[in-house]
Short mmCIF file of C-alpha atoms and ligand atoms in Angstrom, two decimals:
data_model
loop_
_atom_site.label_atom_id
_atom_site.label_comp_id
_atom_site.label_asym_id
_atom_site.label_seq_id
_atom_site.Cartn_x
_atom_site.Cartn_y
_atom_site.Cartn_z
CA MET A 21 144.14 93.44 4.93
CA ASP A 22 143.27 97.08 4.46
CA PHE A 23 142.84 98.80 1.08
CA HIS A 24 142.49 102.44 2.15
CA ALA A 25 144.89 104.63 4.14
CA HIS A 26 146.82 107.89 3.80
CA SER A 27 150.35 109.12 4.45
CA PHE A 28 151.82 112.60 4.86
CA LEU A 29 152.25 112.70 1.08
CA THR A 30 148.70 114.09 1.17
CA ASP A 31 146.71 114.69 4.37
CA GLY A 32 147.99 111.87 6.60
CA ALA A 33 150.24 112.43 9.61
CA THR A 34 152.99 109.89 8.99
CA SER A 35 155.34 108.58 6.34
CA PRO A 36 154.42 105.70 4.04
CA THR A 37 157.17 103.59 5.64
CA GLU A 38 155.78 104.23 9.12
CA MET A 39 152.25 103.31 8.02
CA TRP A 40 153.43 100.06 6.42
CA ASN A 41 155.62 99.23 9.43
CA GLU A 42 152.64 99.60 11.74
CA ALA A 43 150.36 97.53 9.49
CA GLU A 44 152.95 94.76 9.48
CA ALA A 45 153.18 94.98 13.28
CA LEU A 46 149.38 94.56 13.44
CA ASP A 47 149.79 91.35 11.39
CA HIS A 48 148.06 92.72 8.32
CA ARG A 49 149.19 90.88 5.20
CA ALA A 50 148.59 93.95 3.02
CA LEU A 51 147.98 97.67 3.39
CA ALA A 52 147.20 99.93 0.45
CA LEU A 53 148.34 103.53 0.76
CA THR A 54 145.83 105.46 -1.31
CA ASP A 55 146.73 109.11 -1.00
CA HIS A 56 144.28 111.67 -2.36
CA LEU A 57 144.52 112.68 -5.99
CA ALA A 58 142.34 114.72 -8.34
CA LEU A 59 143.51 115.91 -11.76
CA GLU A 60 147.17 116.57 -11.00
CA ASP A 61 150.02 114.41 -12.31
CA PRO A 62 149.92 111.13 -10.31
CA LYS A 63 153.53 110.22 -11.11
CA PRO A 64 155.40 112.03 -8.28
CA LEU A 65 153.09 110.57 -5.63
CA LEU A 66 153.18 107.04 -7.04
CA ASP A 67 156.96 107.10 -7.59
CA ARG A 68 157.53 108.09 -3.96
CA LEU A 69 155.21 105.34 -2.69
CA HIS A 70 156.93 102.73 -4.87
CA GLN A 71 160.32 103.91 -3.62
CA GLU A 72 159.28 103.31 0.02
CA ALA A 73 157.39 100.08 -0.79
CA ALA A 74 160.58 98.56 -2.20
CA ALA A 75 161.79 97.98 1.38
CA TRP A 76 159.34 95.04 1.68
CA GLU A 77 160.48 93.20 -1.44
CA GLY A 78 160.98 89.54 -0.66
CA THR A 79 158.91 89.69 2.54
CA GLU A 80 155.43 88.30 3.28
CA PHE A 81 153.96 91.77 3.74
CA LEU A 82 152.36 93.45 0.72
CA PRO A 83 152.65 97.27 0.63
CA LEU A 84 150.15 98.21 -2.08
CA VAL A 85 150.65 101.50 -3.92
CA GLY A 86 147.52 103.35 -4.96
CA VAL A 87 145.43 106.48 -5.07
CA GLU A 88 142.06 107.66 -3.78
CA LEU A 89 140.53 109.79 -6.53
CA THR A 90 138.94 112.60 -4.56
CA LYS A 91 136.36 115.23 -5.54
CA LEU A 92 137.20 115.45 -9.21
CA PRO A 93 134.35 115.98 -11.69
CA ALA A 94 132.57 112.64 -12.01
CA ARG A 95 132.97 112.64 -15.81
CA ARG A 96 136.78 112.65 -15.41
CA ILE A 97 136.98 109.61 -13.10
CA ALA A 98 137.42 106.87 -15.72
CA GLU A 99 140.19 108.57 -17.69
CA THR A 100 141.99 109.68 -14.49
CA ALA A 101 141.87 106.14 -13.09
CA ARG A 102 143.42 104.85 -16.33
CA ALA A 103 146.15 107.51 -16.14
CA CYS A 104 146.91 106.45 -12.56
CA ARG A 105 147.33 102.81 -13.60
CA ARG A 106 149.67 103.83 -16.42
CA ALA A 107 151.66 105.83 -13.85
CA GLY A 108 152.04 102.79 -11.60
CA ALA A 109 148.96 102.59 -9.34
CA GLU A 110 148.39 99.01 -8.22
CA ILE A 111 144.99 99.90 -6.78
CA VAL A 112 142.57 102.72 -7.58
CA ILE A 113 139.86 103.63 -5.11
CA VAL A 114 137.38 106.50 -5.29
CA HIS A 115 136.28 108.87 -2.49
CA GLY A 116 132.57 108.08 -2.62
CA GLU A 117 129.58 110.22 -1.75
CA THR A 118 129.95 110.33 2.03
CA ILE A 119 127.22 112.42 3.68
CA VAL A 120 129.70 114.42 5.79
CA GLU A 121 131.39 116.22 2.86
CA HIS A 122 130.39 117.78 -0.44
CA VAL A 123 131.41 115.14 -2.96
CA PRO A 124 130.39 115.84 -6.59
CA ALA A 125 127.04 114.19 -7.38
CA GLY A 126 127.42 111.24 -9.69
CA THR A 127 130.76 110.18 -8.19
CA ASN A 128 129.47 106.80 -6.95
CA HIS A 129 127.94 105.91 -10.31
CA ALA A 130 130.91 107.11 -12.38
CA ALA A 131 133.34 105.13 -10.20
CA ILE A 132 131.33 101.91 -10.40
CA ASP A 133 130.61 102.34 -14.12
CA SER A 134 134.21 103.16 -15.10
CA GLY A 135 135.56 99.62 -15.21
CA GLU A 136 138.79 101.08 -13.80
CA VAL A 137 138.05 101.34 -10.07
CA ASP A 138 138.77 98.57 -7.56
CA VAL A 139 137.06 99.87 -4.41
CA LEU A 140 134.38 102.53 -3.89
CA ALA A 141 135.18 104.07 -0.49
CA HIS A 142 132.46 105.26 1.91
CA PRO A 143 129.62 105.31 -0.67
CA GLY A 144 127.21 107.20 1.61
CA LEU A 145 123.64 107.02 0.30
CA LEU A 146 124.50 104.36 -2.27
CA SER A 147 121.59 103.59 -4.62
CA PRO A 148 120.25 100.06 -5.12
CA ALA A 149 120.99 100.37 -8.87
CA ASP A 150 124.64 101.26 -8.20
CA ALA A 151 124.94 98.36 -5.73
CA ALA A 152 123.72 96.03 -8.50
CA LEU A 153 126.16 97.58 -10.98
CA ALA A 154 128.99 97.14 -8.43
CA ARG A 155 128.23 93.45 -8.35
CA ALA A 156 128.17 93.23 -12.16
CA ASN A 157 131.44 95.18 -12.54
CA GLY A 158 133.27 93.55 -9.63
CA VAL A 159 133.68 96.82 -7.72
CA VAL A 160 134.20 96.21 -4.00
CA LEU A 161 132.15 98.42 -1.65
CA GLU A 162 133.67 99.73 1.57
CA ILE A 163 132.58 99.50 5.18
CA SER A 164 134.43 102.49 6.65
CA ALA A 165 136.09 102.60 10.05
CA ARG A 166 136.39 106.38 9.80
CA ARG A 167 134.16 108.61 11.90
CA GLY A 168 131.58 110.46 9.83
CA HIS A 169 132.03 108.27 6.77
CA ALA A 170 130.92 105.31 8.90
CA LEU A 171 127.43 106.81 9.38
CA CYS A 172 126.15 105.10 6.22
CA ASN A 173 127.79 101.69 6.77
CA GLY A 174 124.46 100.07 7.65
CA ARG A 175 122.87 101.09 4.35
CA VAL A 176 125.95 100.07 2.36
CA VAL A 177 125.98 96.60 3.94
CA ARG A 178 122.24 96.06 3.43
CA LEU A 179 122.29 97.10 -0.25
CA ALA A 180 125.50 95.22 -0.98
CA VAL A 181 124.13 92.02 0.54
CA GLU A 182 120.82 92.40 -1.36
CA ALA A 183 122.69 92.95 -4.63
CA GLY A 184 125.39 90.35 -4.00
CA ALA A 185 128.18 92.96 -4.20
CA GLU A 186 131.44 92.40 -2.33
CA LEU A 187 132.37 94.25 0.87
CA VAL A 188 135.60 94.96 2.75
CA VAL A 189 136.35 96.84 5.98
CA ASP A 190 138.88 99.65 5.44
CA SER A 191 140.45 101.90 8.07
CA ASP A 192 140.86 105.10 5.99
CA ALA A 193 143.64 105.71 8.53
CA HIS A 194 145.38 109.08 8.41
CA ALA A 195 147.82 108.16 11.22
CA VAL A 196 149.29 104.94 12.58
CA ASP A 197 146.94 104.85 15.56
CA GLN A 198 143.94 104.83 13.20
CA LEU A 199 144.89 101.53 11.59
CA VAL A 200 142.38 98.84 12.54
CA PRO A 201 143.43 95.50 14.06
CA LEU A 202 141.56 92.46 12.74
CA GLU A 203 139.48 92.04 15.91
CA GLN A 204 138.25 95.63 15.61
CA ALA A 205 137.49 95.15 11.90
CA ARG A 206 135.37 92.17 12.91
CA ARG A 207 133.40 94.28 15.38
CA ILE A 208 132.94 97.10 12.85
CA ALA A 209 131.58 94.64 10.28
CA LEU A 210 129.18 93.14 12.82
CA GLY A 211 128.11 96.61 13.96
CA ALA A 212 127.38 97.60 10.36
CA GLY A 213 125.04 94.65 9.98
CA VAL A 214 127.23 91.91 8.47
CA VAL A 215 125.85 88.61 9.81
CA GLU A 216 128.16 86.01 11.43
CA ALA A 217 127.83 83.70 8.43
CA GLU A 218 129.19 86.42 6.09
CA LEU A 219 132.06 87.58 8.31
CA GLU A 220 134.64 85.20 6.89
CA LYS A 221 133.86 86.42 3.39
CA VAL A 222 134.15 90.13 4.29
CA LEU A 223 137.30 89.80 6.43
CA PHE A 224 139.23 87.16 4.45
CA ALA A 225 137.79 85.78 1.20
CA THR A 226 137.02 89.11 -0.47
CA PRO A 227 140.33 90.77 0.51
CA GLU A 228 142.24 87.74 -0.77
CA SER A 229 140.39 87.66 -4.07
CA LEU A 230 140.90 91.43 -4.45
CA VAL A 231 144.67 91.03 -3.94
CA ARG A 232 144.70 88.32 -6.62
CA ARG A 233 142.78 90.56 -9.04
CA LEU A 234 145.14 93.47 -8.39
CA SER A 235 148.21 91.35 -9.09
CA ARG A 236 146.66 90.20 -12.39
CA ARG A 237 146.10 93.81 -13.42
CA ARG A 238 149.80 94.58 -13.11
ZN1 ZN B 14 137.77 109.23 1.17
ZN1 ZN B 15 140.59 108.23 2.43
#
């Protein structure tokens, strides 16, 4: 399962249908398309994703429709996440404070504190206090497969494990060939410092519990 990827509706290279087709071919049970959004109306993006997701109705594959709130003022994150849910987002993730871009300071904390965000993507120099708050608020922290964003995976894993916060591996794919097969996700998790005994939790148990939580939110 993969909770973070993009289509050509924002800065990805391929259509939502093509991304979901490829994820299904890789035997993923779910792929969330989380195209970038800031303060603009989320409805056109979400409507288009839902329209393409409808092709999988009645199948085993779960095409999740979502957004990645990206570089908006931190104080607007909570209300924007709520607006996205009202407009049909099944999952809301936030573009965290990666060290390879200028992300507004306070984004990590606002996302975790909002009570409206499911996954904090590539949290960069995550603070121990925010890792603890992620655990308390049930916000899942991301191990990123994407170059650049992945530079801080080791810190994210260490602080998440110390705090007891949940982790997933996400591709952040912007094209079909950037989707991550399960075996590669396993290696990325191990490389980021997840120990063998925790692998099952990161690769299976947490994604499954996240899918259950998302379906209850609907
Ligand atoms: Zn991002
Ligand atoms: Zn992304």
